[in-house]
JSON list of C-alpha atoms in Angstrom, two decimals:
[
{"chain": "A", "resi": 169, "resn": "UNK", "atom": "CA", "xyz": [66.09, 119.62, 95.12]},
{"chain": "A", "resi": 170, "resn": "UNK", "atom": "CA", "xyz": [68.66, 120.66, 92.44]},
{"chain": "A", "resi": 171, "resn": "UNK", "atom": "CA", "xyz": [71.47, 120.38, 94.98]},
{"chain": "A", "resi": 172, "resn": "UNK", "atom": "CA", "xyz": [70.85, 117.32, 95.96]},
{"chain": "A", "resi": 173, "resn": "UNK", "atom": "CA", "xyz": [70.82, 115.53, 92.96]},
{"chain": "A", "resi": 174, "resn": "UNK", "atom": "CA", "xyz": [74.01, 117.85, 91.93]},
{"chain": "A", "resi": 175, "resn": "UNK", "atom": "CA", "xyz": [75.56, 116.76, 95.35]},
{"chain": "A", "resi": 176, "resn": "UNK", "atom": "CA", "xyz": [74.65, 113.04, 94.65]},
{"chain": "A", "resi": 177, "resn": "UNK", "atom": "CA", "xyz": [76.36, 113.11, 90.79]},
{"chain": "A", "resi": 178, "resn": "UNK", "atom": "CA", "xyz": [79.33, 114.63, 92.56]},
{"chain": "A", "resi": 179, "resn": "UNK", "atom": "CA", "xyz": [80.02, 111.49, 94.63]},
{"chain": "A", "resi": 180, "resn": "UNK", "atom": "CA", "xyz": [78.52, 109.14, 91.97]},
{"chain": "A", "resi": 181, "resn": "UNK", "atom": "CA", "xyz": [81.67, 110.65, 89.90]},
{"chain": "A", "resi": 182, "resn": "UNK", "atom": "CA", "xyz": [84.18, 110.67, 92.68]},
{"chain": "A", "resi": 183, "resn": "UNK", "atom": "CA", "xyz": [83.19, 107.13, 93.61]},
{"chain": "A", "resi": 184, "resn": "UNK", "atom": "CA", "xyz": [83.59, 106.23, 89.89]},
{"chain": "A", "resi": 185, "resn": "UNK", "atom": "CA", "xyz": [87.32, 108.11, 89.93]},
{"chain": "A", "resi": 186, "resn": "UNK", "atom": "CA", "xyz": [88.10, 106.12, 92.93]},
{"chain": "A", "resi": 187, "resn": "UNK", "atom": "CA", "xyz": [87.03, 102.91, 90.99]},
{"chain": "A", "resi": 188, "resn": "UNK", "atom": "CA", "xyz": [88.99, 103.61, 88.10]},
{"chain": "A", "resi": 189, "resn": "UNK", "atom": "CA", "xyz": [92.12, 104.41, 90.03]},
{"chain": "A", "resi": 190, "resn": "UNK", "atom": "CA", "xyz": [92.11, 101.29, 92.15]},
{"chain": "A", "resi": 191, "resn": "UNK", "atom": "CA", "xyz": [91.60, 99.74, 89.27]},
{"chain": "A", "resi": 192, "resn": "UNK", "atom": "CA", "xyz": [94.27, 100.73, 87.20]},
{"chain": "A", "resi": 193, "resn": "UNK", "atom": "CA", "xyz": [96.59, 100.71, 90.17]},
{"chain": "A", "resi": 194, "resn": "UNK", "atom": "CA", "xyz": [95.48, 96.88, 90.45]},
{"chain": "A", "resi": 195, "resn": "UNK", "atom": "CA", "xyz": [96.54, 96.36, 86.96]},
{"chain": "A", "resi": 196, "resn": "UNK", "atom": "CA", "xyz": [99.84, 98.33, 86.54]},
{"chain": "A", "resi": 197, "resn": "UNK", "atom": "CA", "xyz": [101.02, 96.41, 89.74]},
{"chain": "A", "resi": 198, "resn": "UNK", "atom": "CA", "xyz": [99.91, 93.38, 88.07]},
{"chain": "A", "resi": 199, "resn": "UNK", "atom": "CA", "xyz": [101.45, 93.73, 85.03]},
{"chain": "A", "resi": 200, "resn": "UNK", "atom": "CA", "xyz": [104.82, 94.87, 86.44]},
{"chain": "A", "resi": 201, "resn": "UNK", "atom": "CA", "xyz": [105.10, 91.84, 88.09]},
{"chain": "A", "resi": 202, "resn": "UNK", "atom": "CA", "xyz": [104.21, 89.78, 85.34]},
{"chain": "A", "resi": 203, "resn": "UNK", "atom": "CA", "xyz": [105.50, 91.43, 82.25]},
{"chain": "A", "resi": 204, "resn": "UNK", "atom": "CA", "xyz": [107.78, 93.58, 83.82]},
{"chain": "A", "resi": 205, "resn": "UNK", "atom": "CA", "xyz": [109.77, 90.55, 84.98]},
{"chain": "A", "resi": 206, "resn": "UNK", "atom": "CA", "xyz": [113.14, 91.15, 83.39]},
{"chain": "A", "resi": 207, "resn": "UNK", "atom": "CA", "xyz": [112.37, 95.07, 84.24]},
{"chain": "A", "resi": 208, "resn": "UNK", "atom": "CA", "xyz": [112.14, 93.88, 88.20]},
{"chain": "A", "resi": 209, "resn": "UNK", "atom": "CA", "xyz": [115.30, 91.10, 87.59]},
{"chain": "A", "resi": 210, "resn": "UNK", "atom": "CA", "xyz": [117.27, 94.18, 86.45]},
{"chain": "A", "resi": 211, "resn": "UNK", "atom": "CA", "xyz": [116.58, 97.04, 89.18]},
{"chain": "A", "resi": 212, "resn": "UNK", "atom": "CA", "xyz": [117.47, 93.73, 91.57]},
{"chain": "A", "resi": 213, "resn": "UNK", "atom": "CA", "xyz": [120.65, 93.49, 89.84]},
{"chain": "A", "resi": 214, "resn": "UNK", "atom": "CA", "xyz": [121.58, 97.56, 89.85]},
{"chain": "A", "resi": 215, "resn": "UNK", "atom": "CA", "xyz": [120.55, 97.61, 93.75]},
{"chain": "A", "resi": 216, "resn": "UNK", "atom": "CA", "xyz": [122.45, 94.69, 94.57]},
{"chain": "A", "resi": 217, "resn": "UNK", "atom": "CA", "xyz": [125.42, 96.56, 92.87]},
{"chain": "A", "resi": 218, "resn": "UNK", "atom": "CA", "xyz": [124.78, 99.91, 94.20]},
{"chain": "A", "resi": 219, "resn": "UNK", "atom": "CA", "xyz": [124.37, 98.50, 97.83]},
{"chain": "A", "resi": 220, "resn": "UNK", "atom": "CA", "xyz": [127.75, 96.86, 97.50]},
{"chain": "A", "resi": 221, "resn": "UNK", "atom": "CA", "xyz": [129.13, 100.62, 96.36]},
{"chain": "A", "resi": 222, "resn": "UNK", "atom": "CA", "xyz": [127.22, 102.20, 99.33]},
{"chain": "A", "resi": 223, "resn": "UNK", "atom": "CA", "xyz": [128.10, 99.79, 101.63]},
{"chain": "A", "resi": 224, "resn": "UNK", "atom": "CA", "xyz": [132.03, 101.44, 101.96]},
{"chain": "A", "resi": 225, "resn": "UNK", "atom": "CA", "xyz": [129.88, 104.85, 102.51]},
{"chain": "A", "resi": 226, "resn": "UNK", "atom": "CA", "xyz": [127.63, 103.71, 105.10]},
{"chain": "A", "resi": 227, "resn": "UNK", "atom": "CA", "xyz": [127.89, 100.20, 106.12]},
{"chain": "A", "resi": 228, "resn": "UNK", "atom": "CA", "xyz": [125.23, 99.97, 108.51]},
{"chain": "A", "resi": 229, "resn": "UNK", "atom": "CA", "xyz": [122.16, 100.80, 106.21]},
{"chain": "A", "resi": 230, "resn": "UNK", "atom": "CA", "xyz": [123.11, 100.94, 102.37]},
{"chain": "A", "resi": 231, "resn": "UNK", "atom": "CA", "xyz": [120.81, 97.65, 102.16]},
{"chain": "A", "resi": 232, "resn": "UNK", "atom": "CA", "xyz": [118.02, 99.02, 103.62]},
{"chain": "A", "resi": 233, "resn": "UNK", "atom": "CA", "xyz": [118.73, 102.43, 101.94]},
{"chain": "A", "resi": 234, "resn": "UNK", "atom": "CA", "xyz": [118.68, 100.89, 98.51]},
{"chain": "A", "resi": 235, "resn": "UNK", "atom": "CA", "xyz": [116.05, 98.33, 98.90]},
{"chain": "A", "resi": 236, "resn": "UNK", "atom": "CA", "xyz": [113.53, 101.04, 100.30]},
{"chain": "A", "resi": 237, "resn": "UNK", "atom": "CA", "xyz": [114.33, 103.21, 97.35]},
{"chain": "A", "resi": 238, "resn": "UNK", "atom": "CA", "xyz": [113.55, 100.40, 95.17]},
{"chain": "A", "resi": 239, "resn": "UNK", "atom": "CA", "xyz": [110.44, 99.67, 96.33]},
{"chain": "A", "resi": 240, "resn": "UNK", "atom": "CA", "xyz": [109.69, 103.31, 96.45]},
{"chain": "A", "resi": 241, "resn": "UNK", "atom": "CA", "xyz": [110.09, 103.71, 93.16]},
{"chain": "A", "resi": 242, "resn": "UNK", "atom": "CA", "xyz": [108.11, 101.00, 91.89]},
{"chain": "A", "resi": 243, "resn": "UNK", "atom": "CA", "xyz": [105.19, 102.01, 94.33]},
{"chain": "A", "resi": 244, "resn": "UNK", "atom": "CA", "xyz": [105.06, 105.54, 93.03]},
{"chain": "A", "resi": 245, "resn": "UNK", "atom": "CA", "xyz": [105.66, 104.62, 89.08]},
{"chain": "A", "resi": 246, "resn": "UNK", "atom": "CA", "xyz": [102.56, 102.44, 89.61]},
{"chain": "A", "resi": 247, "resn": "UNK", "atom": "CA", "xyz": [100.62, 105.20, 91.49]},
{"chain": "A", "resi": 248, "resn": "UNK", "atom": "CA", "xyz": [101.55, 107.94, 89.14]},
{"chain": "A", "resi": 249, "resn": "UNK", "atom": "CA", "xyz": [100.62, 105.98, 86.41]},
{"chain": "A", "resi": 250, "resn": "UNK", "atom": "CA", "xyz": [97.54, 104.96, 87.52]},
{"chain": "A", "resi": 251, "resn": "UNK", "atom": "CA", "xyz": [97.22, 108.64, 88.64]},
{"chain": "A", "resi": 252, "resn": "UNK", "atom": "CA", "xyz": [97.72, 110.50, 85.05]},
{"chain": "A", "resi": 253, "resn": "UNK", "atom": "CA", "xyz": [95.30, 107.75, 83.07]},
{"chain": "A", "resi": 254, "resn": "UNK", "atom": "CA", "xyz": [92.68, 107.81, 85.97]},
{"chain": "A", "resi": 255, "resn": "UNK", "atom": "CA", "xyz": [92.58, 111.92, 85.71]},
{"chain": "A", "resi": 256, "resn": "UNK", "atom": "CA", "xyz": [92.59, 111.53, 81.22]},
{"chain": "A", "resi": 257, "resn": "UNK", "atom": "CA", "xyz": [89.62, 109.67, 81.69]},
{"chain": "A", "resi": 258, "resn": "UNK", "atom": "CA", "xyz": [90.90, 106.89, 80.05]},
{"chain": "A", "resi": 259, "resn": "UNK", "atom": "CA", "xyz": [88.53, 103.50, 82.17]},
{"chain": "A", "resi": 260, "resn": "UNK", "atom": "CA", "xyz": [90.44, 100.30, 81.73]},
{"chain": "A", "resi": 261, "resn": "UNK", "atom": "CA", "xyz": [86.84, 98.82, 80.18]},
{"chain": "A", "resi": 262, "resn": "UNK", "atom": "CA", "xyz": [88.12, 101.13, 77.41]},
{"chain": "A", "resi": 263, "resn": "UNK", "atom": "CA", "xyz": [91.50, 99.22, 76.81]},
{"chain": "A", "resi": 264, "resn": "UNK", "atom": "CA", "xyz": [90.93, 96.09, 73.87]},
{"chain": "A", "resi": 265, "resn": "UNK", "atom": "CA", "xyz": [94.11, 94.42, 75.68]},
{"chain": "A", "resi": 266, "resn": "UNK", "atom": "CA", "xyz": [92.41, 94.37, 79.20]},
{"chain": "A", "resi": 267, "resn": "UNK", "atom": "CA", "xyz": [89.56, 91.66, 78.49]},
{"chain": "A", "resi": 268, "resn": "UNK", "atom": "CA", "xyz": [90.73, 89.09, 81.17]},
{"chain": "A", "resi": 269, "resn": "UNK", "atom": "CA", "xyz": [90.29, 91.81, 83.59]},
{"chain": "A", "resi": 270, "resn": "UNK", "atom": "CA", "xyz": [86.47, 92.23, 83.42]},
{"chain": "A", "resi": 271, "resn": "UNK", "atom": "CA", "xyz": [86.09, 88.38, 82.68]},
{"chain": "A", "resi": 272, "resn": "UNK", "atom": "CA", "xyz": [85.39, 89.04, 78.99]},
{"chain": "A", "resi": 273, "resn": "UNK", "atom": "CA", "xyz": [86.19, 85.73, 76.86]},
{"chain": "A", "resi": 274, "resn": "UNK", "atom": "CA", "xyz": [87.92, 86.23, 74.21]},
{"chain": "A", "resi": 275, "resn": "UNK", "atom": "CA", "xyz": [86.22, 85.62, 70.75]},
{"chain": "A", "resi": 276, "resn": "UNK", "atom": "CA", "xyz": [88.16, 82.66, 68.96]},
{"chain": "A", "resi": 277, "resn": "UNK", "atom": "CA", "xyz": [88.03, 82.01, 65.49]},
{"chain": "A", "resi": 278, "resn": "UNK", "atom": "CA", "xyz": [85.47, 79.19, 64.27]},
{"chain": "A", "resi": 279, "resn": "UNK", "atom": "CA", "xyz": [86.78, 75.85, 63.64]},
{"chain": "A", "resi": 280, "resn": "UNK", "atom": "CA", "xyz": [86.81, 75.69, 59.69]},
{"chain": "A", "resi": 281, "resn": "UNK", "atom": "CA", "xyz": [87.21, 71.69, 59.02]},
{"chain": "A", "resi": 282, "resn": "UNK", "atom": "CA", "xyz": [88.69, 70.54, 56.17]},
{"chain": "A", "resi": 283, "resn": "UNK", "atom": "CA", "xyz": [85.79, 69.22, 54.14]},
{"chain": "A", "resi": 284, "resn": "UNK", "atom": "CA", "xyz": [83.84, 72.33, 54.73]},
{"chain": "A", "resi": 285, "resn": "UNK", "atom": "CA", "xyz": [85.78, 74.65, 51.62]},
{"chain": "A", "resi": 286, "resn": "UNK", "atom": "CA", "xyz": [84.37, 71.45, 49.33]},
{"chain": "A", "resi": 287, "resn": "UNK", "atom": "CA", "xyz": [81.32, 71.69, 50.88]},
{"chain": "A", "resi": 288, "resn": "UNK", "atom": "CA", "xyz": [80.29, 74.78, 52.48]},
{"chain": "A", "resi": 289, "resn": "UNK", "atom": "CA", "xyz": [79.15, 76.75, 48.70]},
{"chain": "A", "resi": 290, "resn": "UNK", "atom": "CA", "xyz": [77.26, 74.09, 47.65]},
{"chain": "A", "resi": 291, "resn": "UNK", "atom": "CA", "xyz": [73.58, 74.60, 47.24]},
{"chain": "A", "resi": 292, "resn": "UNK", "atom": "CA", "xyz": [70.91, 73.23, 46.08]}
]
């Protein structure tokens, strides 16, 4: 009886690890593409120039040489990442910054109307 309930909180917790890591994979990719813009606009502009440099080295595959590296990279900054905060323990329901992603509104302020500083301390 005690191993099977030990057994089933060892793959509740590897399911949850699994969660988290697809999650925060999900969101680094996200936010490299989004944020990361002028990050992605300048690795385009370093590969273009280093394929032109390989190109007199080997012409038939610098392109493909440097564009697979590229992608590469991203791929595994994104899954190391994700990696190293999914093994801290660190769930993205944890981050204040990550609201949109579990459909959390965010609170806005209260409409204060003009009349109301007059009006609002009065009592009678």
């Amino acid at each position: 009886m005690v191993s099977a309930q030990s057994s089933n909180l060892g793959k509740t917790y590897s399911l949850l690890m699994i969660k988290s890591f697809l999650i925060w994979t999900f969101t680094l990719a996200v936010c490299l593409l989004v944020v990361g813009f002028p990050l992605v606009v300048l690795m385009a502009t370093v590969g273009c120039l280093l394929s032109i440099i390989l190109q007199s080295v080997m012409p038939v595959s610098a392109v493909l040489l440097v564009a697979g590296a590229l992608i590469m990279f991203n791929v595994m900054a994104v899954v190391l990442a994700a990696g190293v905060l999914t093994v801290k323990g660190v769930h993205p329901s944890e981050i204040k910054w990550l609201s949109w992603l579990h459909g959390e509104a965010d609170q806005m302020q209260a409409t204060v109307y003009a009349a109301c500083p007059l009006t609002c301390e009065i009592k009678m």
